[in-house]
Every structure is written in structure tokens, then in C-alpha cells.
Amino acid sequence: MAPAVTFDSQPLEAPLLLGKNGVKGDVSNGTYDVKEDYNGDYRFAPIEEAQVSRAMIKRYFNLMYERAISDVVIIGAGSAGLSCAYHLGKTRPDLKITIIEASVAPGGGAWLGGQLMTPMVVRKPADRFLQELGVPFEDEGPFVVVKHAALFTSTILSRVLSLPNVALMNATAVEDLIVHPDVRNPGAQRVAGVVTNWTLVALNHDTQSCMDPNVITAPVVVSATGHDGPMGAFSAKRLVSMGLLKELGNMRGLDMNRAEPAIVNGTREVAPGLVMTGMELSEHDGSNRMGPTFGAMMASGIKAAREAIRIIES
Ligand code: 48N
């Protein structure tokens, strides 16, 4: 009978793995001298399937428990939301920042440039953000070109996810806003967090009833849910349906030179406790779209981070 091997708190009967030549993996004291042999005897440190689940469950549900009370929630991990998360997470490492992203794959529309072409155009001065991130680009004078949009998105994703105070919950949808009476302004209402569900659940409320959601409270919510779409422009549409916004402005036609400054300069607290940025703001304000240039997404995300800090410090 193989000796019981204790890994976590529960002793697990772990079958000792025997290499071809009968060499036992040394699991006695938790150190693993497992050779990396590509000559037919490649072996892994022996664990049980249950340890895989436990390693995930322990961390994910600890995260859910701990982030039920966050300092800032960012809805949407597209280029604007990620730029906000990066600037905010770096500038205020004391803040618990939680990103909620409906898709399995974060990044939103920033995996391609335009019309499925891969280079990403960024107008100056937003190239400075690329320099800060360490994203290489070709300088074309008034604008720069990143050779593949995924180079920007994968770089900012890795920078954001390496920040200890930033958590990303993808495949999770915000399906409502928490709204409380505004103690700072009696009689008014204030956004105080978000209502979330697994995205697959949020997409199936019509087929399965009573799948109640979860909540995450935060004094500031940054909404960067992009263009109107199945889940896009979420907060702008919710503000209308809850009576905090009279009507949607609805995004206007393409005019890059009007659109990009409008999104950056217009990024603001659109309702008490709710900052809106990125292309969602064009649906809220009725500003133009800019087409496949991403400088305004980066700069508006940074502006949103500064707005969030202003609110927290006010
Ligand atoms: O990339 P998007 O859609 O939005 P932005 O504002 O970060 O970037 C927009 C940009 O990609 C453009 O559209 C470019 C510049 N084109 C302009 C033009 O003229 O056409 O990211 C939004 C993210 C997505 O990943 C969604 O999955 C996510 O938000 N999302 C949500 N996540 C959680 N809960 C929701 N309710 C929700 N709705 C959307």
C-alpha cells in the first residue's frame, strides 16, 4: 500500500508515479525532484484531480468573497476599461479594483484594428501610453501603428493582471446597478456597486427563471461597456430605464477628429458614483464614432481613472 501523502490539509492517497526505470518521484517533503525528460520518461509531480479543483475553488471563491466589497468596479475589459484599470491600479495601489468582463476573453474590440485587419492606429499624444506600457510601434508622424492590435491588448492585459490590487472576473456580466439614496445629496440617488451573474446565466434569464444574481458594492463604478449591442452600452441604457437619464444620445456617424477629443474630454461622472468612458459614452452623449483608431480609448480610460480618484478623494 503506497504511503499516504499529505499535500493540503487532507491526506490524499497519491499513487506514487514510477518512471520506466522504477525511480520514485520524491514527494516526501513537498519538494519535487521531477526530471524533465523528453526521451520518453517525462513525468509530472504527482497530484490528485481533487487538488486541481481545490486550487481553483479556494482562490476564485476567496476572490469573490473578498471583492464583494471593492473600492472601484470597472465594467468592461476593452481598451478603455483596461487603460482605466492600469492607470488606476498603478496610481492607487491601495484601492481594490475589480474588473467585470462579460466575455470569456477580455479585450473587447481591441484584438484587431479595423475590418479584420490587424495593425492598430493610435494618434499622438496617446503614443505616450504605449511607451509607458512598452508596446513597440512604428512612428508615422502624427500617429503611430502597432503591428498587431493583439500586441497592445495582450501587453496591457498582462500589465493589469500583474497588479496585485486589480482583479478580473471574466465570463461575468453586470446585469444591473446597485443604487442607494445619496447621503451626500439628500433626495438624489447614487450608484453604489453592480449586480453580477455568470454571463451564460445572464443570457438565459428568458429560458430559466429565478437565477438570482450576485452583488459587488463599490463607492465608484466605471462603465466602459462599449457600443450598443447585446450587452454593450449597458449602464447608459440602464440609466434611462431607471430614470436617471432622460434618453440615450445615440452615437452619431464617423468623424474621427470630433469623436476622439469628445470621448476623452467627455469622460466624467455621468451619474453620482458612475463614471462613463470609451465608446459607451458616445451612446450616452450622442457623440460621433471615430472608426479604427484607439488613442481615445486609452486616453479616456486614463481620464476615467482620474475621475474615479477624484470621487474617492472628494
Ligand atoms: O472594446 P469595447 O467594446 O469598448 P471600449 O470602449 O473599450 O473600446 C471601443 C473600441 O474597441 C471601438 O469600438 C473602436 C475605437 N471603434 C470605434 C468605432 O467608431 O467603431 O469593450 C467593452 C467591453 C467588452 O469586452 C464587452 O464584453 C464588455 O465591455 N461588456 C460587459 N462586461 C460586463 N457586463 C456587461 N454588461 C458588459 N457589456 C459589455
Tab-separated table of C-alpha atoms and ligand atoms in Angstrom:
chain	number	residue	atom	x	y	z
A	1	MET	CA	0.000	0.000	0.000
A	2	ALA	CA	1.572	3.345	-1.041
A	3	PRO	CA	2.112	5.643	1.957
A	4	ALA	CA	-0.495	8.381	2.374
A	5	VAL	CA	0.913	11.634	1.032
A	6	THR	CA	-0.200	14.869	2.649
A	7	PHE	CA	-0.377	17.832	0.337
A	8	ASP	CA	-3.116	20.130	1.606
A	9	SER	CA	-4.990	19.827	4.840
A	10	GLN	CA	-6.455	16.484	3.745
A	11	PRO	CA	-4.174	13.447	3.398
A	12	LEU	CA	-4.627	12.052	-0.076
A	13	GLU	CA	-3.763	8.574	-1.216
A	14	ALA	CA	-1.482	9.586	-4.050
A	15	PRO	CA	-0.236	6.726	-6.221
A	16	LEU	CA	3.491	7.084	-6.409
A	17	LEU	CA	4.465	7.550	-10.012
A	18	LEU	CA	7.191	5.185	-11.091
A	19	GLY	CA	9.331	6.162	-14.006
A	20	LYS	CA	10.276	3.496	-16.520
A	21	ASN	CA	13.372	2.724	-14.561
A	22	GLY	CA	11.428	2.440	-11.306
A	23	VAL	CA	12.596	5.795	-9.905
A	24	LYS	CA	10.001	7.107	-7.459
A	25	GLY	CA	9.053	10.795	-7.574
A	26	ASP	CA	10.220	12.266	-4.269
A	27	VAL	CA	7.036	13.605	-2.690
A	28	SER	CA	8.026	13.003	0.928
A	29	ASN	CA	8.735	16.584	1.958
A	30	GLY	CA	6.818	18.526	-0.664
A	31	THR	CA	9.878	19.100	-2.787
A	32	TYR	CA	9.719	17.677	-6.208
A	33	ASP	CA	12.778	16.488	-7.964
A	34	VAL	CA	10.947	15.524	-11.124
A	35	LYS	CA	13.232	15.386	-14.059
A	36	GLU	CA	12.291	16.979	-17.408
A	37	ASP	CA	12.988	14.097	-19.637
A	38	TYR	CA	11.981	14.362	-23.293
A	39	ASN	CA	13.454	10.963	-24.028
A	40	GLY	CA	10.303	9.021	-23.259
A	41	ASP	CA	10.208	9.436	-19.463
A	42	TYR	CA	8.676	12.859	-18.954
A	43	ARG	CA	6.795	12.827	-15.633
A	44	PHE	CA	4.816	15.371	-13.611
A	45	ALA	CA	4.825	15.909	-9.874
A	46	PRO	CA	2.079	13.563	-8.607
A	47	ILE	CA	-1.149	15.211	-7.502
A	48	GLU	CA	-4.780	14.154	-7.424
A	49	GLU	CA	-7.547	15.640	-9.587
A	50	ALA	CA	-9.227	16.970	-6.458
A	51	GLN	CA	-6.212	19.173	-5.811
A	52	VAL	CA	-6.710	20.857	-9.186
A	53	SER	CA	-10.281	21.748	-8.262
A	54	ARG	CA	-9.342	22.810	-4.761
A	55	ALA	CA	-6.558	25.067	-6.050
A	56	MET	CA	-9.044	26.866	-8.290
A	57	ILE	CA	-12.028	26.887	-5.920
A	58	LYS	CA	-10.012	28.177	-2.975
A	59	ARG	CA	-8.625	31.099	-4.942
A	60	TYR	CA	-11.675	32.034	-7.025
A	61	PHE	CA	-14.191	31.951	-4.227
A	62	ASN	CA	-11.823	33.713	-1.876
A	63	LEU	CA	-11.613	36.385	-4.545
A	64	MET	CA	-15.414	36.589	-4.848
A	65	TYR	CA	-15.709	36.799	-1.072
A	66	GLU	CA	-13.014	39.434	-0.734
A	67	ARG	CA	-14.157	41.530	-3.747
A	68	ALA	CA	-17.810	41.598	-2.670
A	69	ILE	CA	-16.671	44.917	-1.212
A	70	SER	CA	-14.478	46.712	-3.729
A	71	ASP	CA	-13.272	50.309	-3.950
A	72	VAL	CA	-13.799	50.639	-7.707
A	73	VAL	CA	-15.633	48.344	-10.097
A	74	ILE	CA	-14.809	48.683	-13.797
A	75	ILE	CA	-17.445	47.237	-16.120
A	76	GLY	CA	-15.860	46.103	-19.371
A	77	ALA	CA	-12.298	44.969	-20.097
A	78	GLY	CA	-11.965	46.567	-23.510
A	79	SER	CA	-9.242	49.067	-24.362
A	80	ALA	CA	-10.896	51.848	-22.339
A	81	GLY	CA	-11.659	49.693	-19.305
A	82	LEU	CA	-8.186	48.125	-19.273
A	83	SER	CA	-6.481	51.516	-19.690
A	84	CYS	CA	-8.521	52.756	-16.736
A	85	ALA	CA	-7.630	49.672	-14.670
A	86	TYR	CA	-3.928	50.031	-15.449
A	87	HIS	CA	-3.696	53.737	-14.611
A	88	LEU	CA	-5.890	53.414	-11.524
A	89	GLY	CA	-4.190	50.267	-10.261
A	90	LYS	CA	-0.737	51.780	-10.644
A	91	THR	CA	-1.635	55.233	-9.288
A	92	ARG	CA	-3.589	53.915	-6.303
A	93	PRO	CA	-2.171	50.544	-5.230
A	94	ASP	CA	-4.231	50.881	-2.025
A	95	LEU	CA	-7.517	50.555	-3.917
A	96	LYS	CA	-9.284	47.229	-4.507
A	97	ILE	CA	-10.165	47.432	-8.207
A	98	THR	CA	-12.427	44.752	-9.664
A	99	ILE	CA	-12.987	44.425	-13.410
A	100	ILE	CA	-16.152	42.658	-14.561
A	101	GLU	CA	-15.993	41.376	-18.144
A	102	ALA	CA	-18.901	39.579	-19.805
A	103	SER	CA	-16.837	37.707	-22.375
A	104	VAL	CA	-14.597	34.790	-21.618
A	105	ALA	CA	-11.855	36.680	-23.492
A	106	PRO	CA	-11.183	40.193	-22.193
A	107	GLY	CA	-10.023	42.833	-24.656
A	108	GLY	CA	-13.288	43.836	-26.306
A	109	GLY	CA	-12.792	45.269	-29.768
A	110	ALA	CA	-9.040	45.765	-29.447
A	111	TRP	CA	-7.854	42.440	-30.870
A	112	LEU	CA	-7.995	43.786	-34.418
A	113	GLY	CA	-7.573	47.229	-35.986
A	114	GLY	CA	-10.460	47.714	-38.444
A	115	GLN	CA	-12.282	45.456	-40.940
A	116	LEU	CA	-10.450	42.447	-39.506
A	117	MET	CA	-7.097	43.999	-40.377
A	118	THR	CA	-4.624	43.539	-37.558
A	119	PRO	CA	-2.492	46.734	-37.276
A	120	MET	CA	-3.684	49.241	-34.645
A	121	VAL	CA	-3.556	53.013	-35.303
A	122	VAL	CA	-3.063	55.365	-32.365
A	123	ARG	CA	-2.948	59.121	-32.803
A	124	LYS	CA	-0.476	61.169	-30.824
A	125	PRO	CA	-0.239	62.048	-27.926
A	126	ALA	CA	-1.743	58.678	-26.943
A	127	ASP	CA	1.506	57.042	-28.149
A	128	ARG	CA	2.936	58.027	-24.762
A	129	PHE	CA	0.710	55.427	-23.148
A	130	LEU	CA	2.102	52.785	-25.498
A	131	GLN	CA	5.608	53.864	-24.482
A	132	GLU	CA	4.669	53.582	-20.803
A	133	LEU	CA	3.368	50.054	-21.405
A	134	GLY	CA	6.377	49.101	-23.519
A	135	VAL	CA	4.346	48.391	-26.661
A	136	PRO	CA	6.551	48.857	-29.749
A	137	PHE	CA	5.155	50.832	-32.678
A	138	GLU	CA	6.090	52.437	-35.992
A	139	ASP	CA	6.094	56.223	-35.894
A	140	GLU	CA	4.249	57.762	-38.815
A	141	GLY	CA	4.457	61.385	-37.603
A	142	PRO	CA	1.027	62.444	-36.275
A	143	PHE	CA	0.156	58.852	-35.464
A	144	VAL	CA	1.815	55.552	-34.676
A	145	VAL	CA	0.985	51.988	-35.734
A	146	VAL	CA	1.230	48.920	-33.514
A	147	LYS	CA	1.983	45.982	-35.789
A	148	HIS	CA	-0.861	43.902	-34.342
A	149	ALA	CA	-3.693	45.125	-32.108
A	150	ALA	CA	-3.250	41.973	-30.031
A	151	LEU	CA	0.247	43.180	-29.138
A	152	PHE	CA	-1.321	46.174	-27.363
A	153	THR	CA	-4.178	44.197	-25.831
A	154	SER	CA	-2.079	41.280	-24.612
A	155	THR	CA	0.529	43.682	-23.190
A	156	ILE	CA	-1.951	45.836	-21.267
A	157	LEU	CA	-3.769	42.714	-20.083
A	158	SER	CA	-0.559	41.278	-18.685
A	159	ARG	CA	0.339	44.600	-17.024
A	160	VAL	CA	-3.144	44.920	-15.481
A	161	LEU	CA	-3.263	41.307	-14.275
A	162	SER	CA	0.161	41.629	-12.665
A	163	LEU	CA	-1.060	44.494	-10.454
A	164	PRO	CA	-1.765	42.950	-7.010
A	165	ASN	CA	-4.761	45.195	-6.307
A	166	VAL	CA	-6.583	44.549	-9.586
A	167	ALA	CA	-8.864	41.522	-10.035
A	168	LEU	CA	-10.501	40.444	-13.290
A	169	MET	CA	-13.723	38.423	-13.265
A	170	ASN	CA	-14.351	37.468	-16.891
A	171	ALA	CA	-17.284	35.443	-18.235
A	172	THR	CA	-19.199	37.502	-15.677
A	173	ALA	CA	-21.833	40.048	-16.684
A	174	VAL	CA	-23.057	43.138	-14.914
A	175	GLU	CA	-26.818	42.825	-15.212
A	176	ASP	CA	-27.820	45.748	-13.029
A	177	LEU	CA	-26.507	48.615	-10.928
A	178	ILE	CA	-26.835	48.966	-7.168
A	179	VAL	CA	-28.467	52.346	-6.464
A	180	HIS	CA	-28.795	53.843	-2.962
A	181	PRO	CA	-30.062	57.165	-1.633
A	182	ASP	CA	-27.177	59.632	-1.977
A	183	VAL	CA	-26.170	60.602	1.568
A	184	ARG	CA	-24.043	63.382	0.073
A	185	ASN	CA	-27.092	64.795	-1.700
A	186	PRO	CA	-30.390	64.017	0.108
A	187	GLY	CA	-33.203	63.168	-2.280
A	188	ALA	CA	-30.804	62.056	-5.002
A	189	GLN	CA	-29.679	58.530	-5.850
A	190	ARG	CA	-26.125	57.260	-6.080
A	191	VAL	CA	-24.667	54.253	-7.869
A	192	ALA	CA	-23.114	52.074	-5.159
A	193	GLY	CA	-21.973	48.945	-6.969
A	194	VAL	CA	-23.029	46.355	-9.512
A	195	VAL	CA	-25.233	43.289	-9.794
A	196	THR	CA	-23.466	40.389	-11.485
A	197	ASN	CA	-24.118	36.927	-12.804
A	198	TRP	CA	-22.213	34.378	-14.836
A	199	THR	CA	-22.678	35.638	-18.409
A	200	LEU	CA	-24.211	32.356	-19.537
A	201	VAL	CA	-26.802	32.794	-16.820
A	202	ALA	CA	-27.363	36.459	-17.676
A	203	LEU	CA	-28.006	35.409	-21.293
A	204	ASN	CA	-30.538	32.767	-20.289
A	205	HIS	CA	-32.936	34.506	-17.943
A	206	ASP	CA	-35.596	34.027	-20.643
A	207	THR	CA	-35.179	30.272	-20.610
A	208	GLN	CA	-34.509	29.626	-16.902
A	209	SER	CA	-36.286	31.639	-14.220
A	210	CYS	CA	-35.115	32.504	-10.715
A	211	MET	CA	-31.371	32.530	-11.390
A	212	ASP	CA	-30.730	35.380	-8.983
A	213	PRO	CA	-27.513	37.364	-9.268
A	214	ASN	CA	-24.635	38.318	-7.017
A	215	VAL	CA	-23.629	41.841	-5.928
A	216	ILE	CA	-20.380	43.752	-5.623
A	217	THR	CA	-20.521	47.027	-3.709
A	218	ALA	CA	-18.199	49.925	-4.510
A	219	PRO	CA	-18.376	53.684	-3.980
A	220	VAL	CA	-17.310	54.220	-7.597
A	221	VAL	CA	-18.265	52.311	-10.741
A	222	VAL	CA	-16.540	52.989	-14.077
A	223	SER	CA	-18.626	51.831	-17.035
A	224	ALA	CA	-16.750	51.059	-20.270
A	225	THR	CA	-19.089	48.607	-21.945
A	226	GLY	CA	-18.617	49.861	-25.479
A	227	HIS	CA	-21.009	50.375	-28.365
A	228	ASP	CA	-24.661	49.485	-28.030
A	229	GLY	CA	-25.076	45.748	-28.510
A	230	PRO	CA	-26.416	42.655	-26.708
A	231	MET	CA	-24.661	43.778	-23.540
A	232	GLY	CA	-22.923	46.937	-24.740
A	233	ALA	CA	-23.727	50.452	-23.578
A	234	PHE	CA	-25.124	48.648	-20.550
A	235	SER	CA	-25.023	51.410	-17.962
A	236	ALA	CA	-26.188	54.126	-20.391
A	237	LYS	CA	-29.273	52.060	-21.205
A	238	ARG	CA	-29.847	51.188	-17.535
A	239	LEU	CA	-29.665	54.848	-16.502
A	240	VAL	CA	-32.506	55.524	-18.955
A	241	SER	CA	-34.626	52.595	-17.799
A	242	MET	CA	-34.204	53.573	-14.143
A	243	GLY	CA	-34.954	57.229	-14.846
A	244	LEU	CA	-31.501	58.623	-14.075
A	245	LEU	CA	-31.039	59.664	-17.745
A	246	LYS	CA	-33.850	61.076	-19.872
A	247	GLU	CA	-32.841	59.326	-23.109
A	248	LEU	CA	-29.842	57.894	-24.922
A	249	GLY	CA	-27.887	60.352	-27.061
A	250	ASN	CA	-27.186	57.563	-29.585
A	251	MET	CA	-23.810	57.523	-31.285
A	252	ARG	CA	-23.506	59.699	-34.375
A	253	GLY	CA	-21.718	58.985	-37.655
A	254	LEU	CA	-17.995	58.704	-38.079
A	255	ASP	CA	-15.934	61.853	-37.629
A	256	MET	CA	-12.589	60.931	-36.119
A	257	ASN	CA	-11.424	64.449	-35.407
A	258	ARG	CA	-14.578	65.296	-33.464
A	259	ALA	CA	-15.072	61.881	-31.900
A	260	GLU	CA	-11.717	61.250	-30.217
A	261	PRO	CA	-11.464	64.529	-28.242
A	262	ALA	CA	-15.184	64.295	-27.368
A	263	ILE	CA	-14.765	60.859	-25.760
A	264	VAL	CA	-11.653	61.840	-23.816
A	265	ASN	CA	-12.884	65.257	-22.694
A	266	GLY	CA	-16.416	63.959	-22.098
A	267	THR	CA	-15.338	61.108	-19.799
A	268	ARG	CA	-16.932	62.050	-16.488
A	269	GLU	CA	-19.227	61.136	-13.630
A	270	VAL	CA	-22.482	60.883	-15.602
A	271	ALA	CA	-24.498	59.995	-12.512
A	272	PRO	CA	-23.439	60.170	-8.846
A	273	GLY	CA	-20.933	57.355	-8.336
A	274	LEU	CA	-20.870	56.326	-12.018
A	275	VAL	CA	-18.076	57.351	-14.405
A	276	MET	CA	-18.619	56.560	-18.082
A	277	THR	CA	-15.864	56.244	-20.690
A	278	GLY	CA	-14.872	54.734	-24.030
A	279	MET	CA	-17.404	54.094	-26.751
A	280	GLU	CA	-20.231	53.651	-24.256
A	281	LEU	CA	-20.012	57.391	-23.716
A	282	SER	CA	-20.817	58.016	-27.395
A	283	GLU	CA	-24.133	56.213	-26.823
A	284	HIS	CA	-24.792	58.263	-23.682
A	285	ASP	CA	-23.810	61.665	-25.098
A	286	GLY	CA	-24.608	61.170	-28.776
A	287	SER	CA	-21.038	61.933	-29.855
A	288	ASN	CA	-19.527	60.697	-33.085
A	289	ARG	CA	-17.659	57.473	-33.600
A	290	MET	CA	-14.001	57.586	-34.601
A	291	GLY	CA	-13.522	54.380	-36.577
A	292	PRO	CA	-10.456	52.127	-36.099
A	293	THR	CA	-8.253	54.473	-34.079
A	294	PHE	CA	-7.670	53.631	-30.422
A	295	GLY	CA	-5.964	56.650	-28.871
A	296	ALA	CA	-9.218	57.953	-27.428
A	297	MET	CA	-9.901	54.588	-25.771
A	298	MET	CA	-6.565	54.706	-23.984
A	299	ALA	CA	-6.744	58.383	-23.036
A	300	SER	CA	-10.389	58.223	-21.957
A	301	GLY	CA	-9.588	55.218	-19.770
A	302	ILE	CA	-6.856	57.234	-18.089
A	303	LYS	CA	-9.285	60.154	-17.688
A	304	ALA	CA	-11.829	57.756	-16.125
A	305	ALA	CA	-9.194	56.594	-13.643
A	306	ARG	CA	-8.527	60.201	-12.651
A	307	GLU	CA	-12.252	60.832	-12.272
A	308	ALA	CA	-12.572	57.767	-10.042
A	309	ILE	CA	-9.736	59.047	-7.850
A	310	ARG	CA	-11.329	62.497	-7.690
A	311	ILE	CA	-14.604	60.987	-6.486
A	312	ILE	CA	-12.890	58.770	-3.912
A	313	GLU	CA	-10.881	61.696	-2.571
A	314	SER	CA	-13.844	64.092	-2.532
B	1	48N	O1	-13.840	47.329	-26.797
B	1	48N	P1	-15.160	47.581	-26.176
B	1	48N	O2	-16.385	47.240	-26.927
B	1	48N	O3	-15.337	49.113	-25.734
B	1	48N	P2	-14.225	50.234	-25.498
B	1	48N	O4	-14.989	51.490	-25.264
B	1	48N	O5	-13.228	49.790	-24.504
B	1	48N	O6	-13.463	50.320	-26.917
B	1	48N	C1	-14.213	50.578	-28.076
B	1	48N	C2	-13.311	50.326	-29.276
B	1	48N	O7	-12.982	48.934	-29.349
B	1	48N	C3	-14.041	50.712	-30.533
B	1	48N	O8	-15.215	50.392	-30.654
B	1	48N	C4	-13.279	51.363	-31.647
B	1	48N	C5	-12.447	52.534	-31.181
B	1	48N	N1	-14.214	51.701	-32.677
B	1	48N	C6	-14.840	52.842	-32.796
B	1	48N	C7	-15.837	52.964	-33.864
B	1	48N	O9	-16.008	54.074	-34.407
B	1	48N	O10	-16.429	51.899	-34.226
B	1	48N	O11	-15.149	46.782	-24.779
B	1	48N	C8	-16.317	46.745	-23.977
B	1	48N	C9	-16.233	45.500	-23.130
B	1	48N	C10	-16.389	44.213	-23.969
B	1	48N	O12	-15.311	43.337	-23.692
B	1	48N	C11	-17.715	43.631	-23.507
B	1	48N	O13	-17.719	42.208	-23.452
B	1	48N	C12	-17.830	44.204	-22.110
B	1	48N	O14	-17.300	45.504	-22.207
B	1	48N	N2	-19.217	44.346	-21.647
B	1	48N	C13	-19.638	43.971	-20.418
B	1	48N	N3	-18.983	43.380	-19.405
B	1	48N	C14	-19.699	43.110	-18.291
B	1	48N	N4	-21.021	43.401	-18.163
B	1	48N	C15	-21.690	43.996	-19.158
B	1	48N	N5	-22.995	44.290	-19.026
B	1	48N	C16	-21.000	44.307	-20.356
B	1	48N	N6	-21.359	44.881	-21.538
B	1	48N	C17	-20.257	44.896	-22.316
